[in-house]
């Protein structure tokens, strides 16, 4: 997906999901996660080409401007919606699928300092509540809902609801 196709998709997703979004121009100019994702798009391209210092400089600027920290190594699918955004941290080896919603204060963090896959993989159509912490090399399945302020350190299967440290499987 090109930069502009991705941007168009992300803006349309916000218009569909957020009742406070009144126009495409409003979303483009005032929603911090759109700015953060635009910065990340370019930082990630540079990171993949080995320009790690420049990529980190761009991601640092994005963090200062938006309050959202996305490591340039993170892999992000289309339609990520970070509602309110402040305090979100997405680590280097994190992978986020399509149409994921993250609320403020969420961390997709590591539990080790080894240069290995150490951050979560979040599949498609996941909702992560405010203040939730997803830690380590875990996988969050498709269509999962994670409640606010939950710490998740184990894999979560598809279609589950996590309201404390244990997933509740929907039947």
Short mmCIF file of C-alpha atoms in Angstrom, two decimals:
data_model
loop_
_atom_site.label_atom_id
_atom_site.label_comp_id
_atom_site.label_asym_id
_atom_site.label_seq_id
_atom_site.Cartn_x
_atom_site.Cartn_y
_atom_site.Cartn_z
CA UNK A 1 0.00 0.00 0.00
CA UNK A 2 1.39 3.41 -0.90
CA UNK A 3 1.66 6.25 1.61
CA UNK A 4 -1.42 8.05 0.25
CA UNK A 5 -3.54 4.87 0.00
CA UNK A 6 -2.65 4.08 3.60
CA UNK A 7 -3.37 7.65 4.72
CA UNK A 8 -6.76 7.64 2.96
CA UNK A 9 -7.68 4.30 4.55
CA UNK A 10 -6.64 5.50 8.04
CA UNK A 11 -8.61 8.74 7.73
CA UNK A 12 -11.72 6.92 6.51
CA UNK A 13 -11.46 4.46 9.40
CA UNK A 14 -11.40 7.34 11.89
CA UNK A 15 -14.44 8.91 10.23
CA UNK A 16 -16.25 5.58 10.52
CA UNK A 17 -15.26 4.83 14.14
CA UNK A 18 -15.07 8.18 15.93
CA UNK A 19 -18.22 10.31 16.24
CA UNK A 20 -16.11 13.39 17.04
CA UNK A 21 -14.47 13.27 13.60
CA UNK A 22 -16.40 15.72 11.43
CA UNK A 23 -14.34 15.82 8.24
CA UNK A 24 -11.31 14.38 6.51
CA UNK A 25 -9.49 17.68 6.94
CA UNK A 26 -10.21 17.69 10.67
CA UNK A 27 -8.83 14.16 11.03
CA UNK A 28 -5.73 14.94 8.97
CA UNK A 29 -4.87 18.14 10.84
CA UNK A 30 -5.93 17.43 14.42
CA UNK A 31 -5.78 13.70 15.20
CA UNK A 32 -2.33 12.98 16.68
CA UNK A 33 -2.25 9.32 15.73
CA UNK A 34 -2.54 10.22 12.03
CA UNK A 35 0.57 12.39 12.40
CA UNK A 36 2.36 9.65 14.35
CA UNK A 37 1.52 7.05 11.69
CA UNK A 38 2.69 9.36 8.91
CA UNK A 39 6.01 9.86 10.67
CA UNK A 40 6.22 6.10 11.29
CA UNK A 41 5.63 5.30 7.63
CA UNK A 42 8.80 7.16 6.64
CA UNK A 43 10.84 6.17 9.70
CA UNK A 44 10.02 2.50 9.09
CA UNK A 45 11.13 2.71 5.45
CA UNK A 46 14.44 4.24 6.55
CA UNK A 47 14.84 1.66 9.33
CA UNK A 48 14.40 -1.21 6.87
CA UNK A 49 17.10 0.32 4.64
CA UNK A 50 19.55 0.44 7.55
CA UNK A 51 19.28 4.19 8.28
CA UNK A 52 18.59 3.51 11.96
CA UNK A 53 19.84 6.82 13.37
CA UNK A 54 17.76 8.94 11.00
CA UNK A 55 14.75 6.68 11.57
CA UNK A 56 15.10 7.06 15.35
CA UNK A 57 15.44 10.83 14.99
CA UNK A 58 12.16 10.94 13.05
CA UNK A 59 10.39 8.73 15.59
CA UNK A 60 11.70 10.93 18.43
CA UNK A 61 10.28 14.00 16.72
CA UNK A 62 6.95 12.21 16.30
CA UNK A 63 6.92 11.37 20.01
CA UNK A 64 7.58 15.01 20.94
CA UNK A 65 4.85 16.24 18.60
CA UNK A 66 2.16 13.64 19.38
CA UNK A 67 2.91 11.91 22.69
CA UNK A 68 2.85 8.59 20.82
CA UNK A 69 6.07 6.56 20.71
CA UNK A 70 6.35 4.08 17.86
CA UNK A 71 9.74 2.46 17.32
CA UNK A 72 10.66 2.62 13.62
CA UNK A 73 11.19 -1.15 13.60
CA UNK A 74 7.57 -1.90 14.54
CA UNK A 75 5.40 -3.40 11.80
CA UNK A 76 1.98 -1.76 11.58
CA UNK A 77 -0.91 -2.81 9.36
CA UNK A 78 -3.50 -0.51 7.84
CA UNK A 79 -6.21 1.21 9.82
CA UNK A 80 -4.52 1.49 13.22
CA UNK A 81 -6.65 3.88 15.29
CA UNK A 82 -4.98 5.25 18.43
CA UNK A 83 -7.78 7.09 20.23
CA UNK A 84 -6.48 10.07 22.24
CA UNK A 85 -2.99 8.63 21.83
CA UNK A 86 -1.05 10.21 24.69
CA UNK A 87 1.31 7.78 26.34
CA UNK A 88 1.08 4.95 23.81
CA UNK A 89 4.34 3.01 23.41
CA UNK A 90 4.91 0.47 20.63
CA UNK A 91 8.20 -1.42 20.81
CA UNK A 92 10.72 -2.33 18.13
CA UNK A 93 9.63 -5.89 17.36
CA UNK A 94 5.89 -5.31 17.86
CA UNK A 95 3.62 -6.31 14.99
CA UNK A 96 0.12 -4.85 14.64
CA UNK A 97 -2.44 -6.19 12.19
CA UNK A 98 -5.23 -4.38 10.36
CA UNK A 99 -8.04 -2.32 11.90
CA UNK A 100 -6.68 -2.38 15.45
CA UNK A 101 -7.90 0.19 17.99
CA UNK A 102 -5.64 1.28 20.83
CA UNK A 103 -6.62 3.74 23.56
CA UNK A 104 -4.32 6.11 25.46
CA UNK A 105 -1.66 4.80 27.83
CA UNK A 106 -1.24 1.41 26.14
CA UNK A 107 2.19 -0.25 26.03
CA UNK A 108 3.24 -2.98 23.63
CA UNK A 109 6.48 -3.65 25.45
CA UNK A 110 9.24 -6.15 25.85
CA UNK A 111 10.37 -8.13 28.87
CA UNK A 112 13.96 -8.76 27.74
CA UNK A 113 16.81 -6.75 26.31
CA UNK A 114 18.00 -9.50 23.94
CA UNK A 115 18.02 -8.61 20.20
CA UNK A 116 15.21 -11.05 19.44
CA UNK A 117 11.43 -10.87 18.93
CA UNK A 118 10.50 -9.48 22.34
CA UNK A 119 7.31 -7.45 21.80
CA UNK A 120 3.69 -8.53 21.19
CA UNK A 121 2.07 -9.50 17.92
CA UNK A 122 -1.47 -8.13 17.70
CA UNK A 123 -3.64 -9.64 14.97
CA UNK A 124 -6.58 -8.02 13.11
CA UNK A 125 -9.64 -6.26 14.58
CA UNK A 126 -8.33 -6.04 18.14
CA UNK A 127 -9.43 -3.42 20.68
CA UNK A 128 -6.99 -2.59 23.50
CA UNK A 129 -8.40 -0.54 26.38
CA UNK A 130 -6.78 2.49 28.01
CA UNK A 131 -3.73 1.75 30.13
CA UNK A 132 -3.40 -1.90 29.11
CA UNK A 133 0.10 -3.35 29.05
CA UNK A 134 0.92 -6.18 26.63
CA UNK A 135 4.36 -7.49 27.50
CA UNK A 136 6.73 -9.93 25.86
CA UNK A 137 6.71 -12.07 22.74
CA UNK A 138 3.01 -12.93 22.92
CA UNK A 139 0.31 -13.20 20.28
CA UNK A 140 -3.09 -11.54 20.61
CA UNK A 141 -5.56 -13.29 18.31
CA UNK A 142 -8.06 -11.84 15.85
CA UNK A 143 -11.16 -10.03 17.15
CA UNK A 144 -9.91 -9.83 20.74
CA UNK A 145 -11.06 -7.18 23.20
CA UNK A 146 -8.72 -6.24 26.06
CA UNK A 147 -10.13 -4.24 28.97
CA UNK A 148 -8.53 -1.11 30.41
CA UNK A 149 -5.54 -1.38 32.77
CA UNK A 150 -5.01 -5.10 32.18
CA UNK A 151 -1.50 -6.58 32.08
CA UNK A 152 -1.27 -9.36 29.48
CA UNK A 153 1.81 -11.61 29.45
CA UNK A 154 0.43 -14.73 27.75
CA UNK A 155 -1.04 -15.51 24.34
CA UNK A 156 -4.73 -14.74 23.83
CA UNK A 157 -6.76 -16.86 21.35
CA UNK A 158 -9.05 -15.46 18.65
CA UNK A 159 -12.40 -13.96 19.70
CA UNK A 160 -11.54 -13.69 23.40
CA UNK A 161 -12.27 -10.96 25.91
CA UNK A 162 -9.52 -10.19 28.42
CA UNK A 163 -10.87 -8.45 31.51
CA UNK A 164 -8.12 -9.45 33.94
CA UNK A 165 -5.03 -11.59 33.42
CA UNK A 166 -7.10 -14.52 32.02
CA UNK A 167 -8.87 -14.49 28.62
CA UNK A 168 -12.59 -15.24 28.59
CA UNK A 169 -13.35 -17.20 25.43
CA UNK A 170 -16.54 -16.15 23.67
CA UNK A 171 -18.62 -19.07 22.40
#
